XYZ file of C-alpha atoms in Angstrom:
203
model
C 10.297 10.333 20.322
C 7.678 13.064 20.367
C 4.108 12.346 19.186
C 3.551 13.259 15.685
C 0.932 15.769 14.834
C -1.232 16.017 11.707
C 0.448 18.372 9.204
C -1.363 21.488 8.124
C -2.174 21.489 4.405
C -3.920 23.742 2.065
C -7.551 22.310 1.658
C -7.961 23.907 -1.745
C -4.773 22.443 -2.990
C -5.369 19.026 -1.531
C -8.890 19.015 -3.134
C -7.511 19.993 -6.568
C -5.030 17.114 -6.333
C -7.701 14.739 -5.484
C -10.091 15.845 -8.155
C -7.354 15.784 -10.727
C -6.095 12.334 -10.113
C -9.629 10.939 -9.801
C -10.630 12.506 -13.086
C -7.466 11.362 -14.886
C -7.667 7.632 -13.688
C -11.416 7.514 -14.169
C -11.129 8.671 -17.773
C -8.076 6.709 -18.753
C -8.392 3.365 -16.952
C -11.166 2.105 -19.173
C -9.398 3.168 -22.349
C -6.361 1.218 -21.196
C -8.399 -1.829 -20.488
C -7.934 -1.532 -16.811
C -11.544 -1.329 -15.568
C -10.708 -3.728 -12.780
C -7.868 -1.692 -11.470
C -7.842 -0.673 -7.744
C -9.907 2.395 -7.143
C -7.458 5.248 -6.801
C -7.499 6.966 -3.508
C -3.990 8.385 -3.239
C -5.202 11.991 -2.761
C -7.523 11.253 0.272
C -5.918 13.004 3.193
C -4.346 10.986 5.879
C -5.663 12.178 9.340
C -4.365 11.499 12.744
C -6.631 10.552 15.623
C -5.812 10.318 19.300
C -4.364 6.781 19.058
C -2.435 6.911 15.838
C 0.259 9.556 16.298
C 3.324 7.513 17.249
C 5.533 6.256 14.567
C 7.223 2.780 14.937
C 10.718 2.071 13.627
C 9.407 0.352 10.509
C 7.078 3.310 9.861
C 10.075 5.609 10.024
C 12.121 3.408 7.646
C 9.102 3.258 5.074
C 8.566 7.080 5.247
C 12.174 7.761 4.908
C 12.302 5.501 1.795
C 9.234 6.892 0.209
C 10.300 10.554 0.786
C 13.430 9.751 -1.100
C 11.493 7.869 -3.819
C 8.918 10.543 -4.151
C 11.605 13.245 -4.468
C 13.007 11.232 -7.342
C 9.561 10.945 -8.886
C 9.268 14.661 -8.915
C 12.579 14.875 -10.685
C 11.399 12.482 -13.329
C 8.390 14.486 -13.768
C 10.229 17.841 -14.108
C 12.557 16.281 -16.788
C 9.672 14.977 -18.905
C 6.473 17.117 -18.300
C 7.215 19.912 -20.774
C 8.438 17.600 -23.558
C 5.603 15.100 -23.590
C 3.480 15.099 -26.688
C 0.744 12.502 -25.766
C -2.149 14.455 -24.289
C -3.204 11.588 -21.947
C 0.457 11.054 -20.801
C 0.723 14.849 -20.027
C -2.487 14.804 -17.990
C -1.357 11.755 -16.108
C 2.054 13.304 -15.332
C 0.385 16.486 -14.048
C -1.846 14.482 -11.772
C 1.125 12.473 -10.457
C 3.008 15.748 -9.770
C 0.240 17.430 -7.787
C -0.647 14.182 -5.850
C 2.852 13.310 -4.867
C 3.932 16.838 -3.851
C 0.962 16.781 -1.446
C 2.066 13.261 -0.118
C 5.623 14.511 0.199
C 4.673 17.354 2.361
C 2.693 14.946 4.514
C 5.425 12.461 4.962
C 8.082 15.069 5.635
C 5.827 16.513 8.307
C 5.251 13.336 9.921
C 9.088 12.508 10.076
C 9.832 15.955 11.327
C 7.329 15.667 14.090
C 8.732 12.307 15.016
C 12.081 13.891 16.032
C 15.750 14.305 14.926
C 16.308 10.563 14.911
C 13.710 10.139 12.166
C 14.741 12.915 9.734
C 18.452 12.020 10.090
C 18.212 8.503 8.586
C 20.067 8.233 5.272
C 18.569 6.321 2.393
C 20.086 4.616 -0.555
C 17.979 4.269 -3.752
C 19.818 1.185 -4.860
C 17.209 -1.466 -5.936
C 14.177 0.607 -6.272
C 14.980 4.099 -7.576
C 16.019 5.549 -10.919
C 19.793 5.637 -11.424
C 21.786 8.653 -12.933
C 21.941 6.873 -16.237
C 18.148 6.590 -16.350
C 17.595 10.158 -15.585
C 20.283 11.138 -18.269
C 18.428 8.878 -20.884
C 15.260 10.892 -20.177
C 16.997 14.271 -20.161
C 18.681 13.575 -23.442
C 16.023 11.716 -25.226
C 15.238 13.111 -28.773
C 11.867 14.820 -29.049
C 10.179 11.907 -30.828
C 11.262 9.464 -28.056
C 10.422 11.399 -24.901
C 7.024 9.698 -24.377
C 8.303 6.213 -24.645
C 11.242 6.841 -22.386
C 9.273 8.512 -19.782
C 6.653 5.703 -19.823
C 9.297 3.121 -19.320
C 11.125 5.033 -16.630
C 8.131 6.296 -14.708
C 6.410 3.014 -15.069
C 9.282 1.138 -13.476
C 9.667 3.759 -10.798
C 5.976 3.651 -9.802
C 5.963 -0.083 -9.733
C 8.811 0.052 -7.260
C 6.712 2.495 -5.032
C 3.792 0.224 -5.187
C 5.994 -2.691 -4.048
C 7.387 -0.731 -1.207
C 3.896 0.267 -0.056
C 2.568 -3.244 -0.418
C 5.240 -4.635 1.759
C 4.720 -2.030 4.414
C 0.923 -2.621 4.709
C 1.795 -5.818 6.314
C 4.407 -4.547 8.710
C 3.215 -1.037 9.730
C 2.521 -0.204 13.269
C 0.987 3.197 12.911
C -2.581 3.119 11.394
C -2.367 6.452 9.322
C 0.904 5.233 7.876
C -0.510 1.874 6.963
C -3.462 3.606 5.285
C -1.079 5.917 3.404
C 0.778 2.896 2.230
C -2.356 1.197 1.141
C -3.440 4.159 -0.868
C 0.078 4.536 -2.438
C 0.034 0.857 -3.546
C -3.422 1.206 -5.145
C -2.748 4.469 -7.084
C 0.803 3.476 -8.227
C -0.599 0.132 -9.493
C -3.170 1.901 -11.500
C -0.720 4.393 -12.822
C 1.669 1.608 -13.924
C -1.107 -0.094 -15.833
C -1.800 3.177 -17.714
C 1.949 3.763 -18.289
C 2.608 0.252 -19.547
C -0.595 -0.201 -21.563
C 0.048 -1.183 -25.140
C -0.427 1.752 -27.603
C -3.600 0.254 -29.049
C -5.134 0.080 -25.585
C -4.653 3.595 -24.978
C -6.779 4.847 -27.858
């Protein structure tokens, strides 16, 4: 296995993602009654040092699962972003899209640098991903129901990501992957609270 190197990412794009998510969550969490939610840090870049470049087997498994899960998040976002009517939900969805696109680039690069064995591993969404019926429900939702369908689907999907990340924090062998998992758990948990907050609490 070759040592993984830190991926090159556009600093301006990364900074925009970080600023957008922080602004969104800082503005919306109090309104949703979630002032005690974990501090969102999902967009802080994961960096590699001289002792944290090798990926363990469990790290590869986690990254493979999260790449597939994040790709599906992007599909959910694409299906709903242009049909959302709630301004707060639209802003949150935009922040999720930018943030997770950045994370996806990072995770793909780590797996690519880890070698062919890492990138070739298949992954089944069963148990933690949105199924075809879920995506179809969002795709076909009438205009007046898109917000509610998107909240339910994305809330469930992000909760699954938080659960996966929380489990990996305890089993990771690579420090930077553990830190990524910790940030994912925090940010997705905060997003779920916003997505599932009662309507009265969002005003």
